[in-house]
Tab-separated table of C-alpha atoms and ligand atoms in Angstrom:
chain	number	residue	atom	x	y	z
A	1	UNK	CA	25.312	33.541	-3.810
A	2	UNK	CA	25.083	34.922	-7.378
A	3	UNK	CA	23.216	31.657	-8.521
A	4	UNK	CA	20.928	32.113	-5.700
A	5	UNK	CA	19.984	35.518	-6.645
A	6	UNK	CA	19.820	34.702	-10.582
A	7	UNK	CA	17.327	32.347	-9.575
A	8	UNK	CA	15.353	34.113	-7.593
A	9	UNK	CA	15.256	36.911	-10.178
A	10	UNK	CA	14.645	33.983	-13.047
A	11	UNK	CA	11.517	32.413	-10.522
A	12	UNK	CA	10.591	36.290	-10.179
A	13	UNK	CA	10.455	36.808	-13.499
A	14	UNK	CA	8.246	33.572	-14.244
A	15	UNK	CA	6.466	34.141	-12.034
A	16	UNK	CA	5.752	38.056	-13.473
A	17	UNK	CA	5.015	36.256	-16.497
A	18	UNK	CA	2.870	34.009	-15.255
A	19	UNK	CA	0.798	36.124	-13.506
A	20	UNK	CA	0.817	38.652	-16.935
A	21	UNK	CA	-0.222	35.803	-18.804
A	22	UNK	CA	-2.937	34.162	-16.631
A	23	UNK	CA	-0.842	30.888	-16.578
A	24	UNK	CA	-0.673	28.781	-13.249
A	25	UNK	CA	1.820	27.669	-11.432
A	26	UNK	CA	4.593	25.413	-13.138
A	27	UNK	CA	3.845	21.582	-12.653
A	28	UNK	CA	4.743	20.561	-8.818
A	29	UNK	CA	6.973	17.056	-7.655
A	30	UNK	CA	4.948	15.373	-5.714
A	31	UNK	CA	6.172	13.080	-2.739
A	32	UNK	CA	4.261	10.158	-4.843
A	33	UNK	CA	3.221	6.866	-6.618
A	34	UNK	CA	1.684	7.275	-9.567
A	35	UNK	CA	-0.473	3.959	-10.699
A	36	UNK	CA	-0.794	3.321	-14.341
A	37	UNK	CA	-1.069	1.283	-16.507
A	38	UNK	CA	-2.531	2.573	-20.448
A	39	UNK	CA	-5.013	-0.247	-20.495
A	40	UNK	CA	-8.377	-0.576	-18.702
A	41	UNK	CA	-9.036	-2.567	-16.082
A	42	UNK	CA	-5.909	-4.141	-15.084
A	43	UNK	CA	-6.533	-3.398	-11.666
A	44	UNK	CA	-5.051	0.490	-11.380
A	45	UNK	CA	-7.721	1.268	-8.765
A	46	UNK	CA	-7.761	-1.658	-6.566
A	47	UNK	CA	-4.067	-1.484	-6.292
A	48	UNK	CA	-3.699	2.215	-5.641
A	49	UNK	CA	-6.348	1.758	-2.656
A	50	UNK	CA	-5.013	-1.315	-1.189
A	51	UNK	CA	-1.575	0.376	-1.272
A	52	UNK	CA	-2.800	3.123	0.577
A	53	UNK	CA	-4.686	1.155	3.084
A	54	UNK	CA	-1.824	-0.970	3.414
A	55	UNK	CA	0.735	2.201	3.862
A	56	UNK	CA	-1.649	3.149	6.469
A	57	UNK	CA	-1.690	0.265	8.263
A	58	UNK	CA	2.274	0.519	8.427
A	59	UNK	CA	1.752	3.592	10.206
A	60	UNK	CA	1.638	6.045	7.137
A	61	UNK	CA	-0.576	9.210	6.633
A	62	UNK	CA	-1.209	8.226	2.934
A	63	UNK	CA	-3.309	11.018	0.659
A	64	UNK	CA	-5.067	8.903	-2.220
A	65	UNK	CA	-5.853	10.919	-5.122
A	66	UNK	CA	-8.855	9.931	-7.413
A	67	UNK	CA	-7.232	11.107	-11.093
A	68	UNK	CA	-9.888	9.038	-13.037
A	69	UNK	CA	-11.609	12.729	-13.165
A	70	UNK	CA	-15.138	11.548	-15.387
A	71	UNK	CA	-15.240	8.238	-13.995
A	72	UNK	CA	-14.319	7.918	-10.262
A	73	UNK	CA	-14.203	4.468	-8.855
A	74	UNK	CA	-11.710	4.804	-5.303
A	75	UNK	CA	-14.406	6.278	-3.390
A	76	UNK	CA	-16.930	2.973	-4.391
A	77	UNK	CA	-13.860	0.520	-3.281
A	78	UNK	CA	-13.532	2.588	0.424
A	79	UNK	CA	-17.008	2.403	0.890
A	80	UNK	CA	-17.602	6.426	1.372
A	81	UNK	CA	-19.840	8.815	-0.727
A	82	UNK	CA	-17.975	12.610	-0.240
A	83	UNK	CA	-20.680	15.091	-1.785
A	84	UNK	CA	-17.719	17.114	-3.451
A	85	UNK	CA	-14.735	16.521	-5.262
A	86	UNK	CA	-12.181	17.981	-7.340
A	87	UNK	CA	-14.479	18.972	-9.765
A	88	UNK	CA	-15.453	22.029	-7.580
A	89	UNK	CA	-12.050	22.352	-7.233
A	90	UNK	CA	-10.903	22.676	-10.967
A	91	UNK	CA	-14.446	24.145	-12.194
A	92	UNK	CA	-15.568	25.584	-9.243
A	93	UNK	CA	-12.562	27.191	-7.073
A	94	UNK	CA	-13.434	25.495	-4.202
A	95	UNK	CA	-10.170	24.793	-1.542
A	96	UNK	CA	-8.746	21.777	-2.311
A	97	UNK	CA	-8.432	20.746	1.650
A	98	UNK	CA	-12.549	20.878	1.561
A	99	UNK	CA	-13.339	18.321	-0.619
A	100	UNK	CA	-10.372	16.079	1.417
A	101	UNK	CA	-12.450	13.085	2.900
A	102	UNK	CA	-11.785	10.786	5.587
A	103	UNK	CA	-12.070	6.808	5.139
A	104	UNK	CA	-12.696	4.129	7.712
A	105	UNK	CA	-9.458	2.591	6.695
A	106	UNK	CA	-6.828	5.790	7.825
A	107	UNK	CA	-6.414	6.934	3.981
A	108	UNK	CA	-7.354	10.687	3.217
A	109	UNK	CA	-9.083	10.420	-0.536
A	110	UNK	CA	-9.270	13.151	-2.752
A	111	UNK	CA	-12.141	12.465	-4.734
A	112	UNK	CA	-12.812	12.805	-8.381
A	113	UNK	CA	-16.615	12.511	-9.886
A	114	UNK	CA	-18.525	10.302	-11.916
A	115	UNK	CA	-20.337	11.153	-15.407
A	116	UNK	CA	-18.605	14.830	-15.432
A	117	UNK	CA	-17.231	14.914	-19.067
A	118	UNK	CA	-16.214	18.810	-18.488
A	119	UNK	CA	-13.196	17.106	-16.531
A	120	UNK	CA	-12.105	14.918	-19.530
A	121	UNK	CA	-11.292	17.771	-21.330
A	122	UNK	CA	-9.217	20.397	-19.091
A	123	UNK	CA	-6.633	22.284	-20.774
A	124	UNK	CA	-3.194	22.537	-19.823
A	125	UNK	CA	-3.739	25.522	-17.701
A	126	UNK	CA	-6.493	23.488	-15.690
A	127	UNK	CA	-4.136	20.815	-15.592
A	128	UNK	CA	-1.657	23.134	-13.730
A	129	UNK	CA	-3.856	23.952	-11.147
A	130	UNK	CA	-5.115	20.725	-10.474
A	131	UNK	CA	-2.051	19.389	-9.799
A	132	UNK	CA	-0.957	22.392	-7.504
A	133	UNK	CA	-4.003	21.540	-5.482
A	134	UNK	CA	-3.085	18.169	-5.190
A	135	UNK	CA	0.384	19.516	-3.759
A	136	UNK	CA	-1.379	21.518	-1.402
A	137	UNK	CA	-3.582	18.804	0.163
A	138	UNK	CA	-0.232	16.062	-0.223
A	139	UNK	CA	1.288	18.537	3.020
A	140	UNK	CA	0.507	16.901	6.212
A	141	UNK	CA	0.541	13.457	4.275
A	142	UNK	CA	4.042	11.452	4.430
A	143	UNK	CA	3.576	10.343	0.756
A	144	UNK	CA	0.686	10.255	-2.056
A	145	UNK	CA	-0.505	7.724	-4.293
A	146	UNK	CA	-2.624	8.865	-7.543
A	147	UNK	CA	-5.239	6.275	-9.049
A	148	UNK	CA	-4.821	7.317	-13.028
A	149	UNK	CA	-7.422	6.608	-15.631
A	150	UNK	CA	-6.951	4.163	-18.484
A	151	UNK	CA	-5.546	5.379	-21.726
A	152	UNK	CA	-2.575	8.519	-22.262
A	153	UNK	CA	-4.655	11.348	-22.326
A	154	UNK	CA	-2.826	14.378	-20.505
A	155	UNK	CA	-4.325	13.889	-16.929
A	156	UNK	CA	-2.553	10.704	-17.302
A	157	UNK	CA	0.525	11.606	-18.595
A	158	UNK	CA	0.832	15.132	-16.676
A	159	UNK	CA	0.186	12.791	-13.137
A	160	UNK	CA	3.154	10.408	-14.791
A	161	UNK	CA	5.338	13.735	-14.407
A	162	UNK	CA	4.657	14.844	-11.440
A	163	UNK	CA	4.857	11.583	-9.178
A	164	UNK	CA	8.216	10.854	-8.108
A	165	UNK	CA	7.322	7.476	-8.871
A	166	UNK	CA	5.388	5.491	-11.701
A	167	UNK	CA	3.917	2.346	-10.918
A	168	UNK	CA	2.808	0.482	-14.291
A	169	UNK	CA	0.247	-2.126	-13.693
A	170	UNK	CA	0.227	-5.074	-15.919
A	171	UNK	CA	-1.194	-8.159	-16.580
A	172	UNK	CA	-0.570	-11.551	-18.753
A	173	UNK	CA	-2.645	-10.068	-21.069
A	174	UNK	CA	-0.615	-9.172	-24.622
A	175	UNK	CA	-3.050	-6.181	-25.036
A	176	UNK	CA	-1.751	-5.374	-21.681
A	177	UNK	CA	1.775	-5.028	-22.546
A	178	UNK	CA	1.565	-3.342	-26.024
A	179	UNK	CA	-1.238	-0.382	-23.996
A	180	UNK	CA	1.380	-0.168	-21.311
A	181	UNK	CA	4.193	-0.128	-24.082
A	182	UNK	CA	2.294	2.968	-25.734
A	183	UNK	CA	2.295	4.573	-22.653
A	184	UNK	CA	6.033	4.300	-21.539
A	185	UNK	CA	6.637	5.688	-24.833
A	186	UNK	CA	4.819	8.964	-24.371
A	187	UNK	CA	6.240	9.176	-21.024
A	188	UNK	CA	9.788	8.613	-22.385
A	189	UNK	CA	8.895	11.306	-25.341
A	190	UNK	CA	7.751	13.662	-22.615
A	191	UNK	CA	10.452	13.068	-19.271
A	192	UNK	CA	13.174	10.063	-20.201
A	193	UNK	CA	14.370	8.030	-17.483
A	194	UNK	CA	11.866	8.067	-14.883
A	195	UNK	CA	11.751	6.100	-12.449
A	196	UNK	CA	9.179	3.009	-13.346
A	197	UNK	CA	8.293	-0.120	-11.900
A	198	UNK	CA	6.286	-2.582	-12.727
A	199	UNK	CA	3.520	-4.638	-10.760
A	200	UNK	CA	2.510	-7.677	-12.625
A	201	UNK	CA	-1.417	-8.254	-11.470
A	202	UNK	CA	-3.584	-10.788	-12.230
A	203	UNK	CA	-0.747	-13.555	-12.448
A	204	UNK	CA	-1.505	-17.119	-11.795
A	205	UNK	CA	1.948	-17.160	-10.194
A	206	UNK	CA	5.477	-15.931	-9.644
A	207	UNK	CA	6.819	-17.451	-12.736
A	208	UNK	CA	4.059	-16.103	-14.688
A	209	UNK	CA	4.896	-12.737	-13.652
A	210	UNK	CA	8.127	-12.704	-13.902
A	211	UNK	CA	8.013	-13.903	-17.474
A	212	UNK	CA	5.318	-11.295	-18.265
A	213	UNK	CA	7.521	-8.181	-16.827
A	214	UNK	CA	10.480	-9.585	-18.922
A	215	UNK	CA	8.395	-9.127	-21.839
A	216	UNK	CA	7.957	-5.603	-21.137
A	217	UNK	CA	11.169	-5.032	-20.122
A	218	UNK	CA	12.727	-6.145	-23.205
A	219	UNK	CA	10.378	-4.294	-25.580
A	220	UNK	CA	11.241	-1.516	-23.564
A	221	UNK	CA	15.363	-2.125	-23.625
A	222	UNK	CA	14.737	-2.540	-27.564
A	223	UNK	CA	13.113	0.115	-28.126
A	224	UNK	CA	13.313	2.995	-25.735
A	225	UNK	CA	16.589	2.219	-24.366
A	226	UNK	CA	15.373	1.713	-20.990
A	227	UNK	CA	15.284	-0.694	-17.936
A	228	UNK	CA	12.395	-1.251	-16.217
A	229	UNK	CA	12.322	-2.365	-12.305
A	230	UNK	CA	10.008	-5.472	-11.505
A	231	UNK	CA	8.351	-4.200	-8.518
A	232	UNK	CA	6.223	-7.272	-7.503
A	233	UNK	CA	3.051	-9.330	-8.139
A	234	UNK	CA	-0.542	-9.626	-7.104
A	235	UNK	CA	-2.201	-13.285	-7.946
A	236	UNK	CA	-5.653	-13.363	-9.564
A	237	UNK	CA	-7.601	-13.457	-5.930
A	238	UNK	CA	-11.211	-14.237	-5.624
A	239	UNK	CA	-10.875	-12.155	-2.456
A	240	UNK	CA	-9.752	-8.791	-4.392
A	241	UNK	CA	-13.163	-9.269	-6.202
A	242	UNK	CA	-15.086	-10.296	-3.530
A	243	UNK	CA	-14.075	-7.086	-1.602
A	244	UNK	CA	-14.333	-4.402	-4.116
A	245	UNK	CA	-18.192	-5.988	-4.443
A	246	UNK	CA	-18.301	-5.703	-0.702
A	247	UNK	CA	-16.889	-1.853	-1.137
A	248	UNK	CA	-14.282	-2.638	1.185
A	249	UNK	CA	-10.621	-2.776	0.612
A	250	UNK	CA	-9.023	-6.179	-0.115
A	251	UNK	CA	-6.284	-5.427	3.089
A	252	UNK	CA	-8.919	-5.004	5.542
A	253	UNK	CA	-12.022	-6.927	4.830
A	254	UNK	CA	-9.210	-10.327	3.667
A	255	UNK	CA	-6.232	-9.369	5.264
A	256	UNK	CA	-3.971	-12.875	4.825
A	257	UNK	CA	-5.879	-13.399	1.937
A	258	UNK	CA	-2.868	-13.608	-1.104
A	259	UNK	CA	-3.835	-10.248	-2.495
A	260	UNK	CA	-3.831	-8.764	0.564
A	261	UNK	CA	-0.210	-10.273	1.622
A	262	UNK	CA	1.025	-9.413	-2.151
A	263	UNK	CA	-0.397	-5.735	-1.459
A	264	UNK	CA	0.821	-5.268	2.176
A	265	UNK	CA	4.203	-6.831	0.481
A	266	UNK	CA	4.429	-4.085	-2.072
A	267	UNK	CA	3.712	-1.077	0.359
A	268	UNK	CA	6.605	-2.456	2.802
A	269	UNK	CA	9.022	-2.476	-0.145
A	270	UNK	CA	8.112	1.384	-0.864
A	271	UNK	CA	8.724	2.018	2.692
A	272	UNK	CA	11.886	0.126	3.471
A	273	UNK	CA	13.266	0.898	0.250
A	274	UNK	CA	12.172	4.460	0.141
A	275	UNK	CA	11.929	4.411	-4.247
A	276	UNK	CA	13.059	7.804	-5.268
A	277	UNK	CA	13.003	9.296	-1.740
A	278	UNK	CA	9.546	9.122	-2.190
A	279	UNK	CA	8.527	10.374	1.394
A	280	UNK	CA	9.947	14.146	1.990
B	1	ATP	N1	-5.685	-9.558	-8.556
B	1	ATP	C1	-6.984	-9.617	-8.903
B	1	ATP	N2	-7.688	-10.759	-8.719
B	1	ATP	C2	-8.980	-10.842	-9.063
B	1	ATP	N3	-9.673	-9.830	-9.614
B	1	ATP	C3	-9.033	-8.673	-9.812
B	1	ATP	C4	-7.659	-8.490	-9.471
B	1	ATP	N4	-7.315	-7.220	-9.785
B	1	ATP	C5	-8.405	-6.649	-10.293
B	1	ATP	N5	-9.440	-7.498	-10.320
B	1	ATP	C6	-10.800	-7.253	-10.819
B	1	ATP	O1	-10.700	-6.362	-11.887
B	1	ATP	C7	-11.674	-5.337	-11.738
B	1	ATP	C8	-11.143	-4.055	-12.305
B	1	ATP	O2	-10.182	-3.550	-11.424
B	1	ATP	P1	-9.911	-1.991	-11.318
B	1	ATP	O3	-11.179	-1.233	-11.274
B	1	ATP	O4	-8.950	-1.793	-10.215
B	1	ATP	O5	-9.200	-1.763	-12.729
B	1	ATP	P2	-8.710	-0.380	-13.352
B	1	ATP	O6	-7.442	-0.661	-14.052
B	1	ATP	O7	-8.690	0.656	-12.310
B	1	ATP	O8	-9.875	-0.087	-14.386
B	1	ATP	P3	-10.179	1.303	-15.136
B	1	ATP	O9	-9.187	1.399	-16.241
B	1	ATP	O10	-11.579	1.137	-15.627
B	1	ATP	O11	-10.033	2.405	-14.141
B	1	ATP	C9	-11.969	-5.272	-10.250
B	1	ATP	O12	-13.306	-4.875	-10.038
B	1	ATP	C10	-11.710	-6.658	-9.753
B	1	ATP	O13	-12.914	-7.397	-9.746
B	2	MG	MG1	-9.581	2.547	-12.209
């Protein structure tokens, strides 16, 4: 009973301060998968929309949250054009359950913009308040998966925070491994221990992936002091790039193709295993 009321007076009090200091909310948990990765194109978008197509297709009300803020892509792989985005969100107060947009494939997106540099540089404060909105819309959705931009600027790493969840896409690529290396260590430096798994894209097979995660895995146990799940693999697919030039997800427009199976695979392992009590 006491703690309950020295918290509330503690949340009061931040609160008070908050509002004294123009500060936003503190950073939210959200009920989600965030896909990373530190280097560009690995494949961060096309997996975070096939996921989310695929949870859909297992039933799931999936929200699918463009974080690439200057240079959207999720809305050019689903195919759909929404006018607005969470640029008029952030910069222009609009309500974050506006800009929501509907797909043909049973995601909800949340849509970033293309060629807006004023979102590459938000401060911390903005950063607050972008990811409160994305709490907001995430209610009536069972879980949420955020499509991060390349590199470990803060939208990156302040999305790597807040999903319960970190997904780090790979390849066999060694600049692969050291960008997603960098990254693991500024999450570590920021939140230790969370929970990260790894996707291995882009293998030519199993093997291949398996030896590429352990090469992550024991840079990581070397130097961070920290395991690393392997969560799965996607094969290099002629499909996956035939669809995204189609502007249709991989799971729909190829659906036994083997990216789609390895997708559809890797969204069925989230549900049945539930990582991190990821849906609320
Ligand atoms: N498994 C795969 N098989 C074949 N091609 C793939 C595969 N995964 C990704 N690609 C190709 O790589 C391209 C880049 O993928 P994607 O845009 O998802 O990368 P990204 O990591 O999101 O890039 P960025 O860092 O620029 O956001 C895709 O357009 C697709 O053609
Ligand atoms: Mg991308």
């Amino acid at each position: 009973m006491t703690t309950t009321r020295t918290v509330r007076r503690t949340g009061g009090q931040a609160a008070g301060l908050r509002a004294a200091t123009g500060l936003a909310a503190p950073l939210p948990t959200l009920p989600a998968v965030a896909v990373t990765g530190g280097k560009g194109g690995v494949g961060k978008t096309c997996i975070a929309v096939n996921l989310a197509c695929a949870l859909a297709g297992l039933g799931q009300r999936p929200l699918l949250v463009d974080l690439d803020l200057g240079l959207a892509n999720a809305d050019v792989l689903l195919g759909v054009d929404p006018p607005r985005g969470l640029a008029e969100v952030i910069l222009g107060g609009a309500d974050p359950a506006s800009v929501v947009t509907a797909t043909p494939h049973g995601v909800h997106l949340l849509p970033a913009a293309s060629g807006r540099e004023d979102l590459t540089a938000l401060s911390e404060d903005q950063h607050h308040r972008l990811f409160q909105a994305v709490a907001r819309c995430a209610g009536g959705h069972d879980l949420v998966v955020l499509d991060t931009a390349a590199g470990i600027h803060r939208t990156v790493t302040t999305a790597l925070r807040c999903a319960r969840v970190v997904l780090l896409a790979i390849t066999p690529d060694p600049t692969s491994l050291t960008d997603a290396y960098a990254l693991l260590k500024v999450l570590e430096s920021h939140e230790p221990g969370r929970d990260v798994r790894v996707v291995v894209n882009q293998a030519g097979n199993l093997a291949e992936a398996q030896a590429t995660c352990q090469r992550l895995r024991e840079v990581a146990r070397r130097f961070l002091g920290r395991d690393l799940v392997f969560a799965g693999w996607i094969p290099r697919d002629r499909a996956l790039t035939d669809a995204v030039r189609a502007r249709r997800p991989v799971v729909a427009m190829r659906p036994t193709s083997p990216a789609a199976v390895a997708l559809r695979q890797l969204a069925q392992r989230i549900l049945a295993e539930d990582w991190a009590g990821i849906r609320r």
